[in-house]
Tab-separated table of C-alpha atoms in Angstrom:
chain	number	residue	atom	x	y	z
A	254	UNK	CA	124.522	152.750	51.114
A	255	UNK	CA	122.634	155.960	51.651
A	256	UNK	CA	124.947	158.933	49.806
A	257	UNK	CA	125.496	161.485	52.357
A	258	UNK	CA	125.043	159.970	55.621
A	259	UNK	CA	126.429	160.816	58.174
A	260	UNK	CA	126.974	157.193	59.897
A	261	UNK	CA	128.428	156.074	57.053
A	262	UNK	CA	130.739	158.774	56.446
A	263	UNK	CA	132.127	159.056	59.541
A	264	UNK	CA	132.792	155.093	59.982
A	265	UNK	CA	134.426	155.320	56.542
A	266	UNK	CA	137.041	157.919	58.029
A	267	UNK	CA	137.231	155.699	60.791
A	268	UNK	CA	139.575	153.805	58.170
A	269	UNK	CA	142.273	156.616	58.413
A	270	UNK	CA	142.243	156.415	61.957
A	271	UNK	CA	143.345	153.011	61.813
A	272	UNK	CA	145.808	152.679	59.424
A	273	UNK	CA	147.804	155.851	59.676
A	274	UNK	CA	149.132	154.491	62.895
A	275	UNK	CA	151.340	152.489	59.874
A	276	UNK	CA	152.008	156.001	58.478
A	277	UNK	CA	153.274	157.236	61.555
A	278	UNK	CA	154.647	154.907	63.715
A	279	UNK	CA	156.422	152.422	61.319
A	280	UNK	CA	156.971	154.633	58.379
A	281	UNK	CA	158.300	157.628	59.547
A	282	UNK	CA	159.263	157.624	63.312
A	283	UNK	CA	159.627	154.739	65.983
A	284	UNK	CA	160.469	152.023	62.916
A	285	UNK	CA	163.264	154.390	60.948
A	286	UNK	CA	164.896	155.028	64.387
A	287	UNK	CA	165.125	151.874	66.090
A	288	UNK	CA	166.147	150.268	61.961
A	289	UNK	CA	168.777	152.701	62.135
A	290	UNK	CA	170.031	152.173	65.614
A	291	UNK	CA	170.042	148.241	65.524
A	292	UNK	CA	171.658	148.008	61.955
A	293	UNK	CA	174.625	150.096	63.418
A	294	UNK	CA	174.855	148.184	66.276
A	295	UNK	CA	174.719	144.834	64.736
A	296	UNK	CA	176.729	145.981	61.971
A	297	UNK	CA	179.217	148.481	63.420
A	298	UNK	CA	178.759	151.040	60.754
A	299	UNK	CA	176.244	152.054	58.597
A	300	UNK	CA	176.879	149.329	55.918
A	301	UNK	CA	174.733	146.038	56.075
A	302	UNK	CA	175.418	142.739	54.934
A	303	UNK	CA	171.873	142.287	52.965
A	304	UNK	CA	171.639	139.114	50.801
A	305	UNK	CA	175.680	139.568	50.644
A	306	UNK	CA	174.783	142.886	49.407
A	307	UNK	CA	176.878	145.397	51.136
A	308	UNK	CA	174.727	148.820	51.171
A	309	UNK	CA	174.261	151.935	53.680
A	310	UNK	CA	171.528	151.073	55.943
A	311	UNK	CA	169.414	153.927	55.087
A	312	UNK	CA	169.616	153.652	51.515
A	313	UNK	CA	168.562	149.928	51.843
A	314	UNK	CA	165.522	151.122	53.568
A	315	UNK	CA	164.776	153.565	51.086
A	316	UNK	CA	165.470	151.081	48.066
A	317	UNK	CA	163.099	148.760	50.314
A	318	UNK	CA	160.241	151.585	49.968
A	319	UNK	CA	160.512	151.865	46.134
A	320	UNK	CA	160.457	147.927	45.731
A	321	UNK	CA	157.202	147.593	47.864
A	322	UNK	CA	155.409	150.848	45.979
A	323	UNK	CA	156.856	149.202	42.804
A	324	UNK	CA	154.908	145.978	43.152
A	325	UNK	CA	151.659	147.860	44.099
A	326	UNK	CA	152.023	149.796	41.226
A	327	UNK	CA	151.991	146.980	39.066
A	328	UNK	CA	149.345	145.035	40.770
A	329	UNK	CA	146.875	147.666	42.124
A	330	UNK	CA	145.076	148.411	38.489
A	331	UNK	CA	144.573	144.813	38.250
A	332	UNK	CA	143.308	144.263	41.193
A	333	UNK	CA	141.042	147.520	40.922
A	334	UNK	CA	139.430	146.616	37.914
A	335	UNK	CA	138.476	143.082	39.199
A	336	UNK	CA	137.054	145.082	42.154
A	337	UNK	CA	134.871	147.070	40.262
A	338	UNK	CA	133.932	144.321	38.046
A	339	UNK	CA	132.685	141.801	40.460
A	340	UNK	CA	131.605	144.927	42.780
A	341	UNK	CA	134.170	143.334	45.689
A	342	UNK	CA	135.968	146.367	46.311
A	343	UNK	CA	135.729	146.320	50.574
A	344	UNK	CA	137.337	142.196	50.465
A	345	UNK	CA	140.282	143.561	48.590
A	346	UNK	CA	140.609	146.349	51.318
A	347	UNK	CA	140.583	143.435	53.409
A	348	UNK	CA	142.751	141.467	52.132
A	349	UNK	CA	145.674	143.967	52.509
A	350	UNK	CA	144.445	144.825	55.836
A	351	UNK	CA	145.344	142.015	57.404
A	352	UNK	CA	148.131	141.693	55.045
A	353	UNK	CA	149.892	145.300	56.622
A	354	UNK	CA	148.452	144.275	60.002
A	355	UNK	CA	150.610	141.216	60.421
A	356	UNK	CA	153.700	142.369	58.549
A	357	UNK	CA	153.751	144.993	61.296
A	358	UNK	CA	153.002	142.583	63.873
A	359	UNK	CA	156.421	140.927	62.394
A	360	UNK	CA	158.995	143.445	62.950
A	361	UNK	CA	158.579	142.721	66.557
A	362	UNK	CA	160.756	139.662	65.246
A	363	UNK	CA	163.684	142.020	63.593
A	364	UNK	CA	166.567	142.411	66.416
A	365	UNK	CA	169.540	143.926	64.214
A	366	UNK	CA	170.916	141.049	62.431
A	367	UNK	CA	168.280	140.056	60.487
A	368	UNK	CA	167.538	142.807	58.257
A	369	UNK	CA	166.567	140.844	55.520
A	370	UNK	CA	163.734	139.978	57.714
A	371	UNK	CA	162.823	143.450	58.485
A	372	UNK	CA	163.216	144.721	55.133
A	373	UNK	CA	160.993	141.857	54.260
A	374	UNK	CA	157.972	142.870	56.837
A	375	UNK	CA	158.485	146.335	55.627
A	376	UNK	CA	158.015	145.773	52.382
A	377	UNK	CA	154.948	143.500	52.848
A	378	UNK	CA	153.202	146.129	55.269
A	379	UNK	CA	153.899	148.837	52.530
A	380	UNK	CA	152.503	146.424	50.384
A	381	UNK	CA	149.629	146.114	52.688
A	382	UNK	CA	149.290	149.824	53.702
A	383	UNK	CA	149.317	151.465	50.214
A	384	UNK	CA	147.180	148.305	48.655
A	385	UNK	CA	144.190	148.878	50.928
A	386	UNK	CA	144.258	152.936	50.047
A	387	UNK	CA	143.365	151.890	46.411
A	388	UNK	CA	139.936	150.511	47.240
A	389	UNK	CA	139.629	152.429	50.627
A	390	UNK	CA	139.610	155.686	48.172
A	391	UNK	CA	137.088	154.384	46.244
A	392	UNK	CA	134.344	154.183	48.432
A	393	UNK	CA	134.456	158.242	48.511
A	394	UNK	CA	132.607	158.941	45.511
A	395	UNK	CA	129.933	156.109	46.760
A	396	UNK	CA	129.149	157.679	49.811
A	397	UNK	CA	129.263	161.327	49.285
A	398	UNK	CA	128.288	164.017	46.602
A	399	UNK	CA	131.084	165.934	45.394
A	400	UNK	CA	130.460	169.359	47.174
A	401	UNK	CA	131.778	167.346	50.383
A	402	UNK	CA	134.557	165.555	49.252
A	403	UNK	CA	137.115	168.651	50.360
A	404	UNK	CA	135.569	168.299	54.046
A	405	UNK	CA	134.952	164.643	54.490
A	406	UNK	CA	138.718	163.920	52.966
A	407	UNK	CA	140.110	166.198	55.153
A	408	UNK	CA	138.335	164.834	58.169
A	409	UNK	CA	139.620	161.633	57.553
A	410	UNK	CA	143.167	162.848	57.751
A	411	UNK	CA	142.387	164.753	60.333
A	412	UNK	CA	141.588	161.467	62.130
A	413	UNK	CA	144.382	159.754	61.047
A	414	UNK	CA	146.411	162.186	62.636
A	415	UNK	CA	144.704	162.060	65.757
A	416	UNK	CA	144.868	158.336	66.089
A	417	UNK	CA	148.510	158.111	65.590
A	418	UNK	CA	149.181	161.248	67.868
A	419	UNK	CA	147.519	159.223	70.591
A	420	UNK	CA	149.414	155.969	69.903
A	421	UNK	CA	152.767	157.186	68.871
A	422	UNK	CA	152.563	159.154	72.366
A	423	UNK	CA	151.697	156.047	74.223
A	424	UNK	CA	154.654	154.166	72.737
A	425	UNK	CA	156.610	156.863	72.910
A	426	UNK	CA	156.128	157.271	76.817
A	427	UNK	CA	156.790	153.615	77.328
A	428	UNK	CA	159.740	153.552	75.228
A	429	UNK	CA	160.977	156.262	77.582
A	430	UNK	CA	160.745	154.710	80.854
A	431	UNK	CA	161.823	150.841	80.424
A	432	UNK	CA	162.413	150.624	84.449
A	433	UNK	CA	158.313	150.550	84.330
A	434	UNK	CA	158.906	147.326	82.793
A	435	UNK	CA	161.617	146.262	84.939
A	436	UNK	CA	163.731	146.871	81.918
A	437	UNK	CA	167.498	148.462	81.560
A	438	UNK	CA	167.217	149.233	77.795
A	439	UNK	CA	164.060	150.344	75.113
A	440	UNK	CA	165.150	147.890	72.711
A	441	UNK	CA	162.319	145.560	73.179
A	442	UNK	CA	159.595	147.977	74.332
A	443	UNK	CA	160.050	149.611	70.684
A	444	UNK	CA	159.593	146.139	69.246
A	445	UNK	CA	156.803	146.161	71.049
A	446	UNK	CA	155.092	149.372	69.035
A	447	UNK	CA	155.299	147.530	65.930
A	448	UNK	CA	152.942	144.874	67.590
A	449	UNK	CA	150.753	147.711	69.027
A	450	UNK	CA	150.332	148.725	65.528
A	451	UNK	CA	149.293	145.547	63.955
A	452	UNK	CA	146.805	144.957	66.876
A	453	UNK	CA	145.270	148.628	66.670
A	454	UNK	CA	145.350	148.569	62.675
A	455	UNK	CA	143.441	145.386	62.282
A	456	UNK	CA	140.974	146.359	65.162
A	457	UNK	CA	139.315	149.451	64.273
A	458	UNK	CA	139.485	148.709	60.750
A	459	UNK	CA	136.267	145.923	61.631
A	460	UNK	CA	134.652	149.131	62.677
A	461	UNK	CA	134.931	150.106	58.517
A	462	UNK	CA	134.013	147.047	56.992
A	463	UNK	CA	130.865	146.648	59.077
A	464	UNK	CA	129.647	149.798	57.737
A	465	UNK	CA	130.572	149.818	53.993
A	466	UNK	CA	128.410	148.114	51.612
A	467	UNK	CA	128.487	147.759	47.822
A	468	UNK	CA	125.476	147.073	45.391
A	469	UNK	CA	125.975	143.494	43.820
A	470	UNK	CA	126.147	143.205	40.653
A	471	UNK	CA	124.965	139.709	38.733
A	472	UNK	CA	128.434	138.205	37.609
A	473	UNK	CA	129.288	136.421	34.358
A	474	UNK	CA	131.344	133.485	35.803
A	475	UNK	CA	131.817	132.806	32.200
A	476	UNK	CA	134.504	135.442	31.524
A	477	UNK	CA	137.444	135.419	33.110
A	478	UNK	CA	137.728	137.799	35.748
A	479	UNK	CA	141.997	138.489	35.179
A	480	UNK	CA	140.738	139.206	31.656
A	481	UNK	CA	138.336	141.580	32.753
A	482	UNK	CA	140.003	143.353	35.346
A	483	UNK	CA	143.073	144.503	32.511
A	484	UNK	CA	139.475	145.267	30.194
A	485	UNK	CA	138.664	147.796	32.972
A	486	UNK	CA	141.894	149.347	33.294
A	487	UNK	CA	141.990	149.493	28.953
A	488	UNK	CA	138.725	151.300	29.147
A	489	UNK	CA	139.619	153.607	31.972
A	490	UNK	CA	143.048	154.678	30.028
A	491	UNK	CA	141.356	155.027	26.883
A	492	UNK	CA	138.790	157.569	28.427
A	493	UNK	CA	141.530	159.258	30.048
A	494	UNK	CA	142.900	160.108	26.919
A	495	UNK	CA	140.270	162.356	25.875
A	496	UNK	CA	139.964	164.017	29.844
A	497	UNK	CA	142.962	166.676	29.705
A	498	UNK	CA	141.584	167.730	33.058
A	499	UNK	CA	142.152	164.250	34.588
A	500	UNK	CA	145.252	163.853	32.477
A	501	UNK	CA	147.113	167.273	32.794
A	502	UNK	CA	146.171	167.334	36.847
A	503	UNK	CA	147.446	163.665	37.268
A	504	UNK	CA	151.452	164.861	35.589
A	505	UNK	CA	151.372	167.452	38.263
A	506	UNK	CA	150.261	165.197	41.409
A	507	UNK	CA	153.001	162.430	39.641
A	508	UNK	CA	155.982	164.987	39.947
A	509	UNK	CA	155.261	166.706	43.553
A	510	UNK	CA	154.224	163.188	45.237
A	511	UNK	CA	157.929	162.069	44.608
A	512	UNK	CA	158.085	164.845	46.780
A	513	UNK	CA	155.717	164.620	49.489
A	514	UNK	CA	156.206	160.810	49.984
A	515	UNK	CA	159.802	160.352	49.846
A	516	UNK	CA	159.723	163.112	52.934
A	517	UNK	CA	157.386	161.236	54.889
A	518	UNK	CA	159.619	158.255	54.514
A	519	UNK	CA	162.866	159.818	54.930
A	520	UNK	CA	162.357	162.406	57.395
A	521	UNK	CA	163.406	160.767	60.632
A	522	UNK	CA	166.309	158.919	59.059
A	523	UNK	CA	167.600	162.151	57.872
A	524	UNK	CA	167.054	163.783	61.348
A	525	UNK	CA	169.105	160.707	62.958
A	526	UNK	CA	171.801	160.708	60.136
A	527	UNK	CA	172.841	164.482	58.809
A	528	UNK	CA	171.573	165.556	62.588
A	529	UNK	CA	172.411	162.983	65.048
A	530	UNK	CA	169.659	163.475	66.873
A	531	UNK	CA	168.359	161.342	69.400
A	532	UNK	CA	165.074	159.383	69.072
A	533	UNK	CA	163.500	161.125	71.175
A	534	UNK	CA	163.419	164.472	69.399
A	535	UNK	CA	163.105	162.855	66.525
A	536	UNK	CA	159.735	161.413	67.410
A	537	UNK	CA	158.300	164.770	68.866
A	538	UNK	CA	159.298	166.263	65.355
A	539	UNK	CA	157.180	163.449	63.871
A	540	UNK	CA	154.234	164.568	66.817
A	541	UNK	CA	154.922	168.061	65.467
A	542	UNK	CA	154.133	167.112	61.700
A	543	UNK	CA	151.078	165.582	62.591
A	544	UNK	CA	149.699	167.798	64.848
A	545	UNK	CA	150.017	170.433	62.653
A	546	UNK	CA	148.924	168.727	59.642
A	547	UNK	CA	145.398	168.742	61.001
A	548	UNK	CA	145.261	172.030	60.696
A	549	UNK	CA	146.974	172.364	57.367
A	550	UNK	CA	143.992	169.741	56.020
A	551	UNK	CA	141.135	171.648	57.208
A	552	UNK	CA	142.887	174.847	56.690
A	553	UNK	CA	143.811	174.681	53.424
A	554	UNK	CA	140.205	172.907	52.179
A	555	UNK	CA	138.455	176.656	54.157
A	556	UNK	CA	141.424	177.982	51.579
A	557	UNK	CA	139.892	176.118	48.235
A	558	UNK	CA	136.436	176.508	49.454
A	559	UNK	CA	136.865	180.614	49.304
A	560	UNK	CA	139.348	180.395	46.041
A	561	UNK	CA	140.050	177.337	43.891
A	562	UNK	CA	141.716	173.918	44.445
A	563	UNK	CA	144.043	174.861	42.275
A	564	UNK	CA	144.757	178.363	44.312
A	565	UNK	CA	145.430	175.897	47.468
A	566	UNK	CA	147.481	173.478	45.116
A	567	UNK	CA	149.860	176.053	44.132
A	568	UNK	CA	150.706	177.918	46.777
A	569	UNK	CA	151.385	174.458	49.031
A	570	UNK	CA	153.704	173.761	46.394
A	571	UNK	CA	155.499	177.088	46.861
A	572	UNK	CA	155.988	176.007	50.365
A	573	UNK	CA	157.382	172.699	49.813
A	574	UNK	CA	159.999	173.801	47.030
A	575	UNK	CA	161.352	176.636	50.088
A	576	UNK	CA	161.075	173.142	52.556
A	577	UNK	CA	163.331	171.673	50.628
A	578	UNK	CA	165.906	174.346	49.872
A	579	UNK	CA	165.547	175.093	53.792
A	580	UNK	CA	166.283	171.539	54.775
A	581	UNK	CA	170.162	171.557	52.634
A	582	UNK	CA	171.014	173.920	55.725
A	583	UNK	CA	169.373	172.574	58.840
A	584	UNK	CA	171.920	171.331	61.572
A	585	UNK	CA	170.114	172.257	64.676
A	586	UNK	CA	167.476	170.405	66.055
A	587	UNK	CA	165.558	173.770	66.218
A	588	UNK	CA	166.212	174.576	62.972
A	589	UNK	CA	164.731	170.965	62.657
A	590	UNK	CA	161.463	171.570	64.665
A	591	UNK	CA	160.742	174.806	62.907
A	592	UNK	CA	161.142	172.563	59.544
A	593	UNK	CA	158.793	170.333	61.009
A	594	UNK	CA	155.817	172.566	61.943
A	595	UNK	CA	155.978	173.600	58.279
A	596	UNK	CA	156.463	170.128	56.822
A	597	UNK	CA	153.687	169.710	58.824
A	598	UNK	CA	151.006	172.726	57.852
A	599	UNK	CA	151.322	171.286	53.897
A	600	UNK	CA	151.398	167.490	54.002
A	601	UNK	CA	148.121	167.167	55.573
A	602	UNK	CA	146.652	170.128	53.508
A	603	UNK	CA	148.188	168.608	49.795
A	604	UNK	CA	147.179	164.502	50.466
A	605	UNK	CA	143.688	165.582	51.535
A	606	UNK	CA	143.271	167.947	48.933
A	607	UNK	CA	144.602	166.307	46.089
A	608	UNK	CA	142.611	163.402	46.782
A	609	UNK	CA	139.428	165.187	47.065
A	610	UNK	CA	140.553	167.258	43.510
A	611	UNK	CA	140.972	163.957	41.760
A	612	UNK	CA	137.468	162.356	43.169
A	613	UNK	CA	135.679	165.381	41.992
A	614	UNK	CA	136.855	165.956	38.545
A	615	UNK	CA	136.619	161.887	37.429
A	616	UNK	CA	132.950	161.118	35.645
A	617	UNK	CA	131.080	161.278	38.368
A	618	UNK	CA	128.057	158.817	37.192
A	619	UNK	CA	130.673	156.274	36.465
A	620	UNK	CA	130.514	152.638	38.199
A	621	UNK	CA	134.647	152.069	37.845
A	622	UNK	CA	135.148	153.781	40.738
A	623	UNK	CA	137.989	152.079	41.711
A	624	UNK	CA	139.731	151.379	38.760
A	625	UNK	CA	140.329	155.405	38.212
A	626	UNK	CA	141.092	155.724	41.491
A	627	UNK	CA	143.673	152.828	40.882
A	628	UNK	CA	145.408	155.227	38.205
A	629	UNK	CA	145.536	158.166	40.684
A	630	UNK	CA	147.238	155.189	43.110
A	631	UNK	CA	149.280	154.166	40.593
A	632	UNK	CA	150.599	157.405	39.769
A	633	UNK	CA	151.840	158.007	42.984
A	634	UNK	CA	152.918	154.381	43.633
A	635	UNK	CA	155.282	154.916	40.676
A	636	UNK	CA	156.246	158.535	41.589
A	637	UNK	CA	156.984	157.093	45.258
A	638	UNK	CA	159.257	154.475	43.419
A	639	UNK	CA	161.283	157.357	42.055
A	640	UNK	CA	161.219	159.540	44.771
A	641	UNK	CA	162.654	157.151	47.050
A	642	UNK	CA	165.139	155.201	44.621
A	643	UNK	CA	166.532	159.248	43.867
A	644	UNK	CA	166.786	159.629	47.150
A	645	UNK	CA	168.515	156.479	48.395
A	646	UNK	CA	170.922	156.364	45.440
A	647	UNK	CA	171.948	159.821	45.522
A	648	UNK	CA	172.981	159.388	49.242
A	649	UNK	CA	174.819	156.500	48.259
A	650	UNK	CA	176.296	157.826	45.659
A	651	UNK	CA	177.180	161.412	47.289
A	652	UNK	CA	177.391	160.205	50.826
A	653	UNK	CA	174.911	162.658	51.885
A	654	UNK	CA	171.044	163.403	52.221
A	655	UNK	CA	171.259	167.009	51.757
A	656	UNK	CA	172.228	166.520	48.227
A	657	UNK	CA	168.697	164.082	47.637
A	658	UNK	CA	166.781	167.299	49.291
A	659	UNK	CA	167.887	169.292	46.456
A	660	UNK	CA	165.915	166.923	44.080
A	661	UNK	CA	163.189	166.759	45.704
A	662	UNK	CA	162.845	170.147	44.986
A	663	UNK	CA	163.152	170.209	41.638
A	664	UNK	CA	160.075	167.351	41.997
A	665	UNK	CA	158.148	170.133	43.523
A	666	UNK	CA	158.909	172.804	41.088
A	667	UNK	CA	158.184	170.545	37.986
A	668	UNK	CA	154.718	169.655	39.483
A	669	UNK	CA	153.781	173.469	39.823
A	670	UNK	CA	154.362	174.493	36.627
A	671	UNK	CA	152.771	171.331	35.164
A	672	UNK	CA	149.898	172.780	37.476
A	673	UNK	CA	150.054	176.072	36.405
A	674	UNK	CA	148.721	174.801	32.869
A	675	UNK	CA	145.876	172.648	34.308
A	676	UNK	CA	142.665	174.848	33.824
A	677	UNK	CA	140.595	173.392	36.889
A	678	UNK	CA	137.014	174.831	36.430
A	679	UNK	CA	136.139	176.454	39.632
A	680	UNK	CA	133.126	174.867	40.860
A	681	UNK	CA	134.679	171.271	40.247
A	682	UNK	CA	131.886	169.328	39.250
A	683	UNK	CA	132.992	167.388	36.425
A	684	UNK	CA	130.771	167.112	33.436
A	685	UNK	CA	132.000	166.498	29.621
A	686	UNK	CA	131.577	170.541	29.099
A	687	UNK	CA	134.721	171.023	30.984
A	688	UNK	CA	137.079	168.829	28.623
């Protein structure tokens, strides 16, 4: 492929806009709600009978999260280091594709009872969702110089966002007004979503794979390729070792992703729980977040591009620490939309940028693309896997979400002052003088 075209560029963003319809609708707004709602009903009570498990419904989901980030964790350098050795990097984005596709396309099956089968389709789409990202980021450094990474990663939030603002809304309308559909209740019009988001997912992803190439490489069929995918991820780890850039600026991004993820997974369940709210407001907070966070990616790359990434970094972690501390005291839905919009102007602004950080200040003349992106991946797979579990078991533990807020927080602060001793050179184009 042609570095810096256009074409190519903008049908690899084309990627975001179909899969962060996932991100949206089935992570953190229709899916949470209607879990929530049907477990209560089926169960009377927040408890669930999982696997003769008995465990609060929301805590299951959240102990569901860190299990499915878990097991990408484990398998995702593997799998990245086979990618870059047989040069296969867009069938393994594929392969999880279709794998999150259908798994959504499954929770239309999940009435109430059978959680185990929605925890199930949960985890696999997770699985799916987060498994694609590893070899969908590695096409960035392929297909554009460095000095546009901030822009083009930010773009391809952007249109993320916009995708699952204009499909969220369309469910969201339906799900309103079941008489359209000669219906008394929304119950199966939601199910219906998760479908919607299987269909769309799989769909415009084609539009992606039809554009990205790779350049083959002549394979020794000799060796085999398990072997040489853990060889990869050796190498990569050993060369790590003498990057303190890379090294330093991935212990930051480990500590304030517990953050940033676990809110993105827990924020309508908290809404619905600590809040009561209904699911209505609870999805226009979620069309809040996103619609903001479009401009908190561009806005905060303009920010980097006249200071530092690291100036843009810090001060979005400053933000989330107050979110946090600001959240242990919400209990209006006001106070909940203003939390929102704010939520909103910094998650878009720190996934863009930190992704964009990371691509610029790996080797950039190396060909294991993928398997150092797999260790950014990896680090915030197994950050997620905290974040969440934290979460979930101090709820169960304390009864209470507000209490998990607080420790977020303290993810946040770590990760700034783990940042505050990263010396990012300015200009960001890696080269072995900056070590």
């Amino acid at each position: 492929m042609q570095i810096n075209n256009s074409k190519t560029i903008n049908t690899w963003c084309m990627y975001d806009w179909a899969n962060s319809v996932y991100a949206i609708v089935i992570k953190s707004s229709i899916f949470p709600v209607f879990y929530n709602t049907a477990t209560q009903n089926a169960f009377n009570g927040d408890v669930v009978d999982f696997f003769g498990f008995k465990l609060v419904n929301t805590a299951l989901y959240s102990f569901a999260i860190s299990f499915s980030f878990l097991i990408v964790a484990i398998i995702s350098p593997l799998l990245s280091g086979i990618a870059d050795y047989t040069s296969n990097k867009k069938s393994f984005m594929q392969f999880f594709t279709y794998l999150g596709g259908l798994s959504c396309i499954g929770l239309f099956f999940f009435t109430g009872k059978n959680v185990e089968w929605a925890i199930i389709c949960s985890v696999l789409a997770s699985i799916g969702f987060t498994g694609s990202l590893v070899f969908y980021n590695a096409f960035l450094p392929i297909i554009a110089t460095p000095d546009k990474h901030d822009m083009i990663s930010a773009k391809g939030y952007s249109l993320g966002y916009i995708g699952s603002i204009i499909l969220l809304v369309i469910n969201l309308v339906c799900i309103s007004n079941p008489d359209w559909f000669g219906l008394e209740k929304t119950g199966i019009i939601a199910r219906f979503s998760f479908l919607t988001v299987g269909l769309w997912w799989i769909g415009f992803a084609q539009i992606t794979f039809r554009a990205l190439k790779e350049v083959k490489k002549e394979i020794n069929y000799s060796r085999s390729i398990i072997v040489s995918g853990y060889k990869e991820i050796i190498k990569v780890f050993k060369e790590l070792n003498s990057q303190p850039i890379l090294k330093y600026f991935l212990s930051s991004f480990f500590f304030y992703s517990m953050g940033v993820q676990t809110v993105m997974y827990m924020a309508a369940s908290f809404g619905s729980k600590e809040l009561n709210l209904p699911g209505n407001k609870l999805i226009i907070t979620i069309i809040i977040i996103n619609a903001v966070a479009i401009i908190g990616s561009y806005g905060f790359a303009y920010i980097s591009k006249k200071k530092t990434n690291k100036f843009s970094l810090l001060n979005m972690l400053v933000i989330w620490v107050g979110i946090c501390i600001y959240a242990y005291f919400v209990y209006t839905d006001y106070q909940f939309y203003l939390l929102a919009f704010i939520v909103g102007l910094v998650m878009g602004g720190i996934q863009s940028l930190s992704r964009s950080t990371y691509s610029k200040i790996m080797p950039q003349n190396s060909h294991d693309e993928a398997s150092y992106f797999s260790f950014y991946d990896v680090t915030e797979k197994i950050a997620v896997v905290i974040g969440t579990f934290s979460y979930g078991f101090i709820e169960q533990w304390t009864g209470s979400m507000r209490n998990s807020t607080i420790a977020l927080g303290l993810f946040f602060a770590i990760g700034m002052g783990l940042l505050l001793m990263v010396r990012i050179p300015s200009n960001l184009n890696y080269n072995s003088e900056n070590n």
